[in-house]
Short mmCIF file of C-alpha atoms and ligand atoms in Angstrom, two decimals:
data_model
loop_
_atom_site.label_atom_id
_atom_site.label_comp_id
_atom_site.label_asym_id
_atom_site.label_seq_id
_atom_site.Cartn_x
_atom_site.Cartn_y
_atom_site.Cartn_z
CA MET A 1 13.83 -27.89 14.39
CA GLU A 2 16.69 -26.61 12.30
CA GLN A 3 15.14 -23.13 12.14
CA TYR A 4 14.60 -23.18 15.88
CA SER A 5 18.22 -23.92 16.61
CA ARG A 6 19.30 -21.33 14.07
CA ARG A 7 17.34 -18.63 15.82
CA LYS A 8 18.71 -19.68 19.13
CA PHE A 9 22.17 -19.57 17.65
CA ILE A 10 21.77 -16.02 16.41
CA LYS A 11 20.32 -14.80 19.70
CA LYS A 12 22.89 -16.54 21.84
CA ASN A 13 25.89 -15.38 19.88
CA THR A 14 24.67 -11.85 19.52
CA GLN A 15 24.03 -11.63 23.21
CA ALA A 16 27.52 -12.94 23.82
CA GLY A 17 28.82 -10.18 21.57
CA ILE A 18 30.62 -12.53 19.24
CA GLY A 19 28.14 -12.19 16.37
CA THR A 20 30.54 -10.20 14.28
CA VAL A 21 33.41 -12.65 14.43
CA VAL A 22 31.55 -15.89 13.81
CA GLY A 23 32.80 -17.39 10.57
CA MET A 24 31.09 -19.65 8.08
CA SER A 25 32.71 -22.78 9.33
CA VAL A 26 30.64 -22.88 12.50
CA THR A 27 27.35 -21.67 11.00
CA PRO A 28 26.71 -24.03 8.09
CA SER A 29 22.96 -24.24 8.86
CA LEU A 30 22.56 -20.54 8.10
CA PHE A 31 23.24 -21.24 4.48
CA ALA A 32 21.66 -24.65 4.13
CA GLY A 33 19.76 -24.88 0.87
CA SER A 34 21.64 -22.09 -0.84
CA THR A 35 23.31 -22.69 -4.16
CA LEU A 36 25.83 -19.99 -3.38
CA ARG A 37 28.52 -20.29 -0.80
CA ALA A 38 28.09 -17.13 1.18
CA PRO A 39 31.34 -15.21 1.17
CA GLU A 40 31.94 -13.30 4.36
CA LYS A 41 33.31 -10.06 2.95
CA PRO A 42 30.31 -7.72 2.62
CA ALA A 43 29.50 -6.92 -1.01
CA ILE A 44 29.43 -3.20 -0.20
CA LEU A 45 33.11 -3.55 0.81
CA GLY A 46 34.01 -5.39 -2.38
CA GLY A 47 33.11 -8.94 -1.41
CA ASP A 48 30.93 -11.30 -3.45
CA PRO A 49 27.20 -10.64 -3.07
CA VAL A 50 24.95 -13.27 -1.48
CA ARG A 51 22.92 -13.22 -4.66
CA THR A 52 23.45 -12.37 -8.32
CA LYS A 53 20.36 -14.15 -9.69
CA PRO A 54 17.74 -11.72 -11.02
CA TRP A 55 14.37 -11.30 -9.26
CA PRO A 56 11.02 -11.91 -10.99
CA GLY A 57 10.08 -9.11 -13.39
CA TRP A 58 6.90 -7.02 -13.26
CA PRO A 59 4.29 -6.92 -14.69
CA VAL A 60 3.74 -10.55 -15.68
CA TRP A 61 2.50 -10.86 -19.27
CA LYS A 62 1.96 -14.15 -21.08
CA PRO A 63 1.17 -13.62 -24.77
CA GLU A 64 -0.39 -17.13 -25.13
CA THR A 65 -3.10 -16.46 -22.57
CA ASP A 66 -3.24 -12.69 -22.23
CA GLU A 67 -3.25 -11.24 -25.72
CA LYS A 68 -6.28 -12.80 -27.41
CA ARG A 69 -8.85 -10.51 -25.76
CA VAL A 70 -6.70 -7.40 -26.10
CA ILE A 71 -6.21 -8.00 -29.83
CA GLU A 72 -9.94 -8.62 -30.31
CA VAL A 73 -10.65 -5.26 -28.70
CA LEU A 74 -8.02 -3.48 -30.77
CA ARG A 75 -9.34 -4.97 -34.02
CA SER A 76 -12.98 -4.20 -33.13
CA GLY A 77 -12.32 -0.46 -33.22
CA ILE A 78 -14.50 -0.12 -30.10
CA TRP A 79 -11.96 1.39 -27.73
CA SER A 80 -14.03 3.72 -25.60
CA ARG A 81 -16.00 2.32 -22.63
CA LYS A 82 -18.46 -0.45 -23.56
CA ASP A 83 -18.96 -4.18 -22.88
CA VAL A 84 -15.41 -5.13 -21.83
CA VAL A 85 -15.25 -2.39 -19.18
CA SER A 86 -18.68 -3.51 -17.90
CA GLU A 87 -17.43 -7.09 -17.75
CA PHE A 88 -14.33 -6.03 -15.82
CA GLU A 89 -16.51 -4.10 -13.35
CA LYS A 90 -18.73 -7.14 -12.81
CA GLU A 91 -15.69 -9.33 -12.18
CA TRP A 92 -14.12 -6.80 -9.82
CA ALA A 93 -17.32 -6.42 -7.76
CA LYS A 94 -17.55 -10.22 -7.55
CA THR A 95 -13.89 -10.44 -6.53
CA ILE A 96 -14.24 -7.88 -3.73
CA GLY A 97 -17.72 -9.00 -2.70
CA THR A 98 -19.58 -5.75 -3.25
CA ARG A 99 -22.81 -5.16 -5.19
CA ARG A 100 -21.13 -2.73 -7.55
CA ALA A 101 -17.81 -1.61 -9.01
CA LEU A 102 -17.05 1.32 -11.29
CA ALA A 103 -13.87 1.33 -13.37
CA VAL A 104 -12.12 4.71 -13.59
CA VAL A 105 -8.89 6.17 -14.93
CA ASN A 106 -6.78 5.69 -11.79
CA GLY A 107 -6.84 5.26 -8.03
CA THR A 108 -6.34 8.96 -7.31
CA ASN A 109 -9.51 9.83 -9.20
CA ALA A 110 -11.38 6.92 -7.61
CA LEU A 111 -10.68 8.65 -4.27
CA ILE A 112 -11.63 12.12 -5.55
CA ALA A 113 -14.88 10.88 -7.14
CA SER A 114 -15.85 8.94 -4.01
CA LEU A 115 -15.24 11.89 -1.69
CA VAL A 116 -17.06 14.33 -3.99
CA GLN A 117 -20.07 12.01 -4.39
CA LEU A 118 -20.24 11.57 -0.62
CA GLY A 119 -20.63 15.33 -0.41
CA ILE A 120 -17.14 16.21 0.78
CA GLY A 121 -15.50 19.43 -0.41
CA GLY A 122 -14.52 22.98 0.54
CA GLY A 123 -14.75 23.69 4.27
CA ASP A 124 -14.42 20.04 5.29
CA GLU A 125 -11.67 18.13 7.01
CA VAL A 126 -10.80 14.51 6.19
CA ILE A 127 -8.71 12.46 8.60
CA ILE A 128 -6.15 10.37 6.72
CA SER A 129 -3.31 7.98 7.46
CA SER A 130 0.06 9.69 7.73
CA TYR A 131 1.97 6.67 6.42
CA THR A 132 0.76 6.62 2.81
CA PHE A 133 1.43 7.53 -0.79
CA ILE A 134 1.06 11.19 -1.81
CA ALA A 135 -2.09 10.41 -3.85
CA THR A 136 -4.14 9.99 -0.66
CA ALA A 137 -3.40 13.53 0.52
CA VAL A 138 -3.65 15.30 -2.84
CA ALA A 139 -6.98 13.57 -3.55
CA VAL A 140 -8.42 15.21 -0.44
CA LEU A 141 -7.05 18.63 -1.45
CA ALA A 142 -8.42 18.19 -4.99
CA THR A 143 -11.96 18.10 -3.55
CA GLY A 144 -11.29 21.36 -1.70
CA ALA A 145 -11.17 19.62 1.69
CA ILE A 146 -8.23 19.70 4.11
CA PRO A 147 -6.37 16.48 4.96
CA VAL A 148 -5.72 15.99 8.68
CA PHE A 149 -3.00 13.47 9.49
CA ALA A 150 -3.41 10.84 12.21
CA ASP A 151 -0.21 9.28 13.49
CA THR A 152 0.95 5.78 12.56
CA ASP A 153 1.02 2.54 14.54
CA ARG A 154 4.63 1.60 13.82
CA GLU A 155 4.08 -2.11 14.49
CA THR A 156 1.51 -2.47 11.72
CA PHE A 157 2.46 0.58 9.59
CA GLN A 158 -1.29 1.48 9.60
CA ILE A 159 -3.26 4.47 10.93
CA ASP A 160 -3.19 4.42 14.74
CA THR A 161 -6.88 4.23 15.64
CA GLU A 162 -6.08 5.63 19.10
CA LYS A 163 -5.00 8.87 17.39
CA ILE A 164 -8.12 9.46 15.31
CA GLU A 165 -10.63 10.87 17.78
CA GLU A 166 -8.30 13.62 19.00
CA LYS A 167 -8.22 14.96 15.42
CA ILE A 168 -12.00 15.27 15.07
CA THR A 169 -13.39 18.84 14.95
CA PRO A 170 -16.78 20.27 13.92
CA HIS A 171 -15.34 20.42 10.36
CA THR A 172 -14.48 16.71 10.17
CA ARG A 173 -16.64 14.86 7.63
CA ALA A 174 -14.75 11.70 6.78
CA ILE A 175 -12.08 9.20 7.73
CA LEU A 176 -9.90 7.98 4.88
CA PRO A 177 -7.89 5.00 6.14
CA VAL A 178 -5.30 3.45 3.85
CA HIS A 179 -4.49 -0.27 3.77
CA ILE A 180 -0.93 0.71 3.27
CA LEU A 181 1.62 -1.75 1.86
CA GLY A 182 -1.33 -4.11 1.34
CA LEU A 183 -1.69 -4.78 5.08
CA PRO A 184 -5.25 -4.17 6.33
CA ALA A 185 -5.95 -1.18 8.58
CA ASN A 186 -8.05 -1.84 11.68
CA MET A 187 -11.42 -1.35 9.96
CA PRO A 188 -13.75 -2.60 12.74
CA ARG A 189 -12.37 0.07 15.09
CA ILE A 190 -12.40 2.77 12.39
CA LEU A 191 -16.07 2.03 11.58
CA GLU A 192 -16.92 2.25 15.28
CA ILE A 193 -15.33 5.71 15.55
CA ALA A 194 -17.01 6.83 12.31
CA ARG A 195 -20.45 5.72 13.52
CA LYS A 196 -20.00 7.43 16.87
CA HIS A 197 -19.10 10.75 15.22
CA ASN A 198 -21.34 10.42 12.16
CA LEU A 199 -18.47 10.43 9.65
CA VAL A 200 -18.29 8.76 6.25
CA VAL A 201 -15.49 6.27 5.55
CA VAL A 202 -13.65 5.99 2.25
CA GLU A 203 -11.10 3.19 2.15
CA ASP A 204 -7.93 3.76 0.19
CA ALA A 205 -7.45 0.15 -0.89
CA CYS A 206 -5.10 1.21 -3.70
CA GLN A 207 -2.57 -1.33 -2.32
CA GLY A 208 -5.12 -3.71 -0.84
CA TRP A 209 -6.37 -6.07 -3.61
CA LEU A 210 -7.77 -9.29 -2.01
CA ALA A 211 -6.60 -8.41 1.52
CA GLU A 212 -9.14 -9.51 4.13
CA ILE A 213 -10.32 -8.84 7.66
CA ASN A 214 -12.33 -11.76 9.08
CA HIS A 215 -12.59 -13.14 5.51
CA LYS A 216 -14.18 -9.93 4.20
CA LYS A 217 -12.22 -8.06 1.53
CA VAL A 218 -10.83 -4.61 2.28
CA GLY A 219 -12.58 -1.95 0.24
CA SER A 220 -15.94 -3.47 1.18
CA PHE A 221 -16.06 -2.04 4.73
CA GLY A 222 -16.49 1.70 4.17
CA ASP A 223 -19.05 3.82 2.32
CA ALA A 224 -16.69 3.45 -0.65
CA GLY A 225 -13.53 1.50 -1.42
CA CYS A 226 -10.95 2.70 -3.95
CA PHE A 227 -8.45 0.61 -5.92
CA SER A 228 -5.53 1.37 -8.22
CA PHE A 229 -4.38 -0.70 -11.19
CA GLN A 230 -1.29 1.37 -12.01
CA ASN A 231 1.65 -0.52 -13.54
CA SER A 232 3.48 -1.26 -10.26
CA LYS A 233 0.35 -2.43 -8.46
CA ASN A 234 -0.54 -6.07 -7.79
CA LEU A 235 -3.22 -5.92 -10.52
CA PRO A 236 -1.43 -3.91 -13.20
CA ILE A 237 -3.17 -2.32 -16.19
CA GLY A 238 -0.71 0.51 -16.75
CA GLU A 239 -3.24 3.00 -15.46
CA GLY A 240 -6.67 2.32 -14.00
CA GLY A 241 -8.73 2.35 -10.86
CA ALA A 242 -12.06 1.32 -9.39
CA ILE A 243 -14.65 2.40 -6.85
CA VAL A 244 -16.62 -0.32 -5.04
CA SER A 245 -19.70 -0.07 -2.84
CA ASP A 246 -22.97 -1.79 -1.93
CA ASP A 247 -24.86 1.50 -2.18
CA ASP A 248 -26.62 1.54 -5.57
CA GLU A 249 -27.61 5.18 -5.38
CA PHE A 250 -24.04 6.28 -4.56
CA MET A 251 -22.67 4.12 -7.36
CA ASP A 252 -25.19 5.61 -9.82
CA ARG A 253 -23.98 9.08 -8.80
CA CYS A 254 -20.37 8.00 -9.31
CA TYR A 255 -21.24 6.56 -12.72
CA SER A 256 -22.95 9.75 -13.76
CA TYR A 257 -20.03 11.83 -12.41
CA HIS A 258 -17.45 9.75 -14.31
CA ASN A 259 -19.39 10.28 -17.55
CA TYR A 260 -19.69 14.12 -17.69
CA GLY A 261 -22.69 14.03 -15.33
CA ASN A 262 -24.98 12.36 -17.83
CA PRO A 263 -28.02 10.43 -16.51
CA TYR A 264 -27.45 6.93 -15.20
CA GLY A 265 -29.58 4.53 -13.15
CA SER A 266 -31.32 6.42 -10.38
CA MET A 267 -29.68 9.64 -11.65
CA VAL A 268 -32.40 10.19 -14.24
CA GLY A 269 -33.49 13.80 -13.96
CA GLU A 270 -36.30 15.14 -16.12
CA VAL A 271 -36.82 13.31 -19.38
CA GLY A 272 -35.19 15.26 -22.17
CA ALA A 273 -33.64 17.84 -19.82
CA GLY A 274 -30.14 16.50 -20.45
CA THR A 275 -27.15 16.25 -18.16
CA VAL A 276 -28.12 15.95 -14.51
CA ILE A 277 -25.02 16.79 -12.48
CA ALA A 278 -21.75 18.67 -12.96
CA GLY A 279 -19.56 15.68 -13.66
CA THR A 280 -16.19 15.00 -15.15
CA LYS A 281 -14.70 12.34 -17.41
CA LEU A 282 -12.97 9.35 -15.80
CA ARG A 283 -13.84 6.43 -18.09
CA MET A 284 -11.59 3.42 -18.52
CA ALA A 285 -10.88 2.30 -22.10
CA GLU A 286 -11.92 -1.12 -23.46
CA TYR A 287 -8.33 -2.30 -24.07
CA GLN A 288 -7.41 -1.40 -20.49
CA ALA A 289 -10.28 -3.56 -19.24
CA ALA A 290 -9.08 -6.41 -21.50
CA ILE A 291 -5.64 -6.20 -19.88
CA GLY A 292 -7.30 -6.08 -16.47
CA LEU A 293 -9.36 -9.22 -17.16
CA ALA A 294 -6.16 -11.05 -18.15
CA GLN A 295 -4.33 -9.91 -15.01
CA LEU A 296 -7.30 -10.80 -12.82
CA GLN A 297 -6.82 -14.45 -13.85
CA ARG A 298 -3.57 -14.66 -11.89
CA LEU A 299 -4.30 -12.34 -8.95
CA GLU A 300 -5.63 -15.06 -6.61
CA GLU A 301 -2.67 -17.39 -7.12
CA GLN A 302 -0.14 -14.57 -6.89
CA THR A 303 -1.75 -13.33 -3.68
CA ALA A 304 -1.53 -16.81 -2.18
CA THR A 305 2.16 -17.03 -3.15
CA ARG A 306 2.91 -13.60 -1.68
CA ASN A 307 1.22 -14.57 1.59
CA GLU A 308 3.13 -17.87 1.84
CA ASN A 309 6.49 -16.29 1.06
CA ALA A 310 5.88 -13.31 3.33
CA ALA A 311 5.02 -15.57 6.28
CA TYR A 312 8.11 -17.70 5.57
CA LEU A 313 10.46 -14.74 5.18
CA ARG A 314 9.02 -13.18 8.32
CA SER A 315 9.82 -16.36 10.27
CA GLN A 316 13.36 -16.38 8.84
CA ILE A 317 14.25 -12.82 9.82
CA ARG A 318 12.26 -12.13 12.96
CA ASP A 319 14.99 -13.29 15.33
CA ILE A 320 17.77 -11.28 13.75
CA PRO A 321 18.45 -8.61 16.37
CA GLY A 322 17.37 -5.18 15.15
CA ILE A 323 14.97 -6.56 12.52
CA ILE A 324 11.28 -6.27 13.40
CA PRO A 325 8.97 -7.58 10.68
CA TYR A 326 5.45 -6.16 10.08
CA LYS A 327 2.67 -7.20 12.40
CA LEU A 328 -0.89 -7.93 11.21
CA TYR A 329 -3.92 -7.14 13.38
CA ASP A 330 -5.47 -10.27 14.91
CA ASN A 331 -8.56 -10.02 12.70
CA VAL A 332 -6.54 -10.10 9.45
CA THR A 333 -7.14 -13.31 7.49
CA ARG A 334 -5.09 -12.30 4.46
CA ALA A 335 -2.85 -9.45 3.33
CA ALA A 336 -2.09 -8.23 -0.19
CA PHE A 337 1.62 -7.58 0.43
CA HIS A 338 2.13 -4.82 -2.09
CA LEU A 339 5.33 -4.53 -0.10
CA PHE A 340 7.05 -6.65 2.53
CA PRO A 341 7.92 -4.23 5.33
CA PHE A 342 10.15 -4.57 8.34
CA ARG A 343 11.61 -2.14 10.83
CA TYR A 344 15.33 -1.66 11.25
CA HIS A 345 16.96 -0.69 14.55
CA LYS A 346 20.46 0.60 14.05
CA ALA A 347 21.42 0.10 17.71
CA GLU A 348 21.61 -3.64 17.03
CA PHE A 349 23.68 -2.97 13.89
CA GLN A 350 26.51 -1.13 15.65
CA GLY A 351 24.82 2.20 14.87
CA MET A 352 24.82 1.70 11.06
CA SER A 353 22.38 4.24 9.53
CA LYS A 354 19.29 2.97 7.72
CA GLN A 355 20.61 4.46 4.50
CA ARG A 356 23.89 2.52 4.84
CA PHE A 357 21.95 -0.68 5.67
CA LEU A 358 19.84 -0.25 2.50
CA GLU A 359 22.97 0.26 0.40
CA ALA A 360 24.60 -2.80 1.95
CA LEU A 361 21.50 -4.94 1.30
CA ILE A 362 21.24 -3.76 -2.31
CA ALA A 363 24.94 -4.59 -2.76
CA GLU A 364 24.18 -8.17 -1.61
CA GLY A 365 21.72 -8.51 -4.50
CA ILE A 366 18.55 -7.71 -2.53
CA PRO A 367 16.71 -4.67 -3.95
CA CYS A 368 15.03 -2.67 -1.17
CA SER A 369 13.91 0.81 -0.30
CA GLY A 370 13.47 3.05 2.70
CA GLY A 371 9.85 3.80 1.84
CA TYR A 372 7.80 6.95 2.28
CA SER A 373 8.80 10.40 3.51
CA PRO A 374 6.42 12.21 5.90
CA LEU A 375 3.59 13.69 3.82
CA ASN A 376 2.51 16.12 6.51
CA LYS A 377 5.70 18.16 6.02
CA MET A 378 5.82 18.74 2.28
CA PRO A 379 5.41 22.08 0.43
CA TYR A 380 2.18 21.14 -1.42
CA LEU A 381 0.13 21.83 1.71
CA LYS A 382 1.29 25.43 2.03
CA GLN A 383 0.80 25.94 -1.70
CA ALA A 384 -2.80 24.67 -1.48
CA PHE A 385 -3.54 26.84 1.55
CA GLN A 386 -2.22 29.92 -0.27
CA SER A 387 -4.26 29.23 -3.42
CA ARG A 388 -7.09 31.58 -4.39
CA ASN A 389 -9.50 28.68 -4.23
CA PHE A 390 -8.72 27.77 -0.63
CA ARG A 391 -8.63 31.41 0.47
CA LYS A 392 -12.16 31.83 -0.83
CA MET A 393 -13.42 28.68 0.92
CA TYR A 394 -11.87 28.93 4.39
CA PRO A 395 -11.58 31.45 7.18
CA GLU A 396 -8.02 32.68 7.59
CA GLU A 397 -7.34 30.82 10.83
CA MET A 398 -8.02 27.46 9.19
CA LEU A 399 -5.30 28.19 6.62
CA ASP A 400 -2.62 29.24 9.10
CA ILE A 401 0.12 26.81 8.13
CA HIS A 402 1.87 27.09 11.51
CA ASN A 403 -1.28 26.12 13.39
CA TYR A 404 -1.88 23.40 10.86
CA ASN A 405 1.63 22.00 11.21
CA ALA A 406 1.37 22.06 14.99
CA ARG A 407 -1.89 20.14 14.82
CA ASN A 408 -0.54 17.63 12.32
CA GLN A 409 2.59 16.45 14.08
CA CYS A 410 3.05 12.68 13.71
CA PRO A 411 6.19 11.77 15.67
CA GLU A 412 5.72 8.00 15.37
CA ASN A 413 5.38 8.33 11.61
CA ASP A 414 8.50 10.53 11.43
CA LEU A 415 10.50 7.88 13.24
CA LEU A 416 9.13 5.11 11.03
CA CYS A 417 9.86 6.99 7.79
CA LYS A 418 13.31 8.25 8.68
CA ASP A 419 14.96 5.59 10.81
CA GLU A 420 13.00 2.36 10.65
CA ALA A 421 11.00 1.35 7.58
CA VAL A 422 12.54 -0.97 5.01
CA TRP A 423 10.57 -2.36 2.07
CA LEU A 424 10.94 -5.26 -0.31
CA SER A 425 8.71 -5.17 -3.38
CA GLN A 426 5.73 -7.46 -4.03
CA SER A 427 7.29 -9.05 -7.11
CA MET A 428 10.17 -10.44 -5.02
CA LEU A 429 7.54 -12.38 -3.05
CA LEU A 430 6.61 -14.21 -6.27
CA ALA A 431 9.98 -15.99 -6.25
CA GLY A 432 10.62 -19.26 -4.36
CA LYS A 433 11.46 -20.18 -0.79
CA LYS A 434 15.17 -20.40 -1.61
CA ASP A 435 15.01 -16.83 -2.81
CA MET A 436 13.48 -15.80 0.52
CA ASP A 437 16.44 -17.55 2.17
CA ASP A 438 18.77 -15.32 0.15
CA ILE A 439 17.09 -12.26 1.67
CA ALA A 440 17.41 -13.63 5.21
CA MET A 441 21.04 -14.63 4.60
CA ALA A 442 21.94 -11.20 3.24
CA ILE A 443 20.42 -9.47 6.28
CA GLU A 444 22.23 -11.87 8.61
CA LYS A 445 25.48 -11.28 6.77
CA ILE A 446 25.12 -7.52 7.17
CA HIS A 447 24.28 -8.00 10.84
CA ARG A 448 27.37 -10.16 11.43
CA ASN A 449 29.56 -7.61 9.64
CA ALA A 450 27.88 -4.47 10.92
CA GLY A 451 31.02 -3.29 12.67
CA LYS A 452 32.98 -3.39 9.41
CA ILE A 453 30.25 -1.89 7.23
CA LYS A 454 28.96 0.97 9.32
C1 LIG B 501 -1.18 4.00 -6.07
C2 LIG B 501 -1.90 4.61 -4.93
C3 LIG B 501 -2.88 5.57 -5.10
C4 LIG B 501 -3.20 6.22 -6.42
O1 LIG B 501 -3.41 5.35 -7.44
P1 LIG B 501 -3.08 5.82 -8.96
O2 LIG B 501 -3.73 4.75 -9.76
O3 LIG B 501 -1.61 5.85 -9.09
O4 LIG B 501 -3.71 7.14 -9.15
C5 LIG B 501 -3.55 6.04 -3.99
N1 LIG B 501 -3.26 5.59 -2.77
C6 LIG B 501 -2.30 4.68 -2.56
C7 LIG B 501 -2.05 4.21 -1.17
C8 LIG B 501 -1.59 4.16 -3.63
O5 LIG B 501 -0.63 3.27 -3.41
#
C-alpha cells in the first residue's frame, strides 16, 4: 500500500512538473526505513551522499569452510588435472542438468573449443548477439570464422530473434546467443530458427549460471553451453570455464581436444597409434577445481538472494520517470543477474547525459557503470580481416570491411550502449532490502534534482 501510494506520488508530481521542487518534508515515505536522513543537495554538487556504507565485497571467501579442500590439494602435490577436476565436472553437470561437463581454462576457450569441435572454422559465419562482452566475438574469430552481429532487443538486452534470419547466408553455420547480464535469451525461438536453417547452437552462458527458461538451466538448450568462472563472475575461481552438453561423442571430442588431442572415450583411434586429433591444452588445475567446489556451495543461495533483491529493486524504481528496468521473457523462471540493468531516458531527467547521471549516482554512494560499447565497430575486426590467415581463407569480397560494416549495423544496440544502459553489479544484489532502498532513493534524488545537476 505504501509503495503504491509512493509510486502514485512520483508520477503525479512529475506530471505536474513540480518534481524538482518537492522537499523532504512532504515526502517522508520515500525515505522510510533508511538509517540516513536523505539530504537534498546532490552529492555531485557537494551535498551529503545518500549512502556511505560500503557494498558487499567480491569474491566471497570463508576460510573456515572454503580452505580445507584447497590446502589438501596443495599439500598433495597433485596439482595438474585429476580427481578434483573430475569431481567439479560431475557437480557442474548435475547443477546444470546435462549429461556431461568439461572444465577448461576459461570461458573464452570453452567457446572456441565448442565451435571448433562442432566443425566451425575458416569460411564460416556465426551469428552472435551484438550486446555482449568482447570474448564472444574474438572466440569466433579465433576459430577462423566471421562473427555476424544481430541487433539487440533493448527491453531485454538480449539478441533480437526477429533480426536473426535476415543475417543468414549460405556461409552461416551457427548461432551463438549470449545470456547477457545473466538474463536468459529467448532460446525456444532461437532453437526453432536453428532447426529450420540447419544451424548449430552454442550458448554463451558465461554470465548465466543457474538461470532458467521453463525451469531448464541455460547452457543446456544448445548443442553446447559455455560457462566462465573468472574472478568477477557469479561462480568465481579466478580463471576457469566449462563446456556442457548431453552429446557424449561431442564431449569426448572436446575432452580429447583440451588434452593435446590424446585419445579419450569414443575418441580411441588405432591402438598404439598415439594422438588422435590436433588438439590443444585447456586443462583446469586441481586447486582451481577445489576453489570451484567451495564456491559452488553458495551459488544456489546467492542466486536466490540476487533474484529476490533484483525483483524488489525493480519494483522500487520502475515508476521513476525515465528509468526502465530490464524485462525478462515470459518463459524465464529464474535469472542469474550477473548485472542488474535498467535503461535511462535523459528526456525525463531534464536532458542530463547518461554519463552525468552515472557520475551523480556514483557520488550518492551507488557504484554503477554504463556497460558495453558496440563490438561491431571496433578495430579488431579490420585487423582480423587484413590478417594473412583470413586472406588465405576467404574470397576478397567477404573481407571487404565496408560491406561488412554495412551488413552489421545494429542501431538498437548503438542506442542501448551509448544513451540508455546502466548497470549495477551482482555483488550489490547480495546486500539487504534496505540497501536496495538506498539505490532507489539515490535515483529518485537525482531525478528530483535533475535540473540542478545536468
Ligand atoms: C566472461 C565472459 C566470457 C569469457 O569468459 P573468460 O572466462 O573471461 O574467458 C565470454 N562471454 C561472456 C558473455 C562473458 O561475460
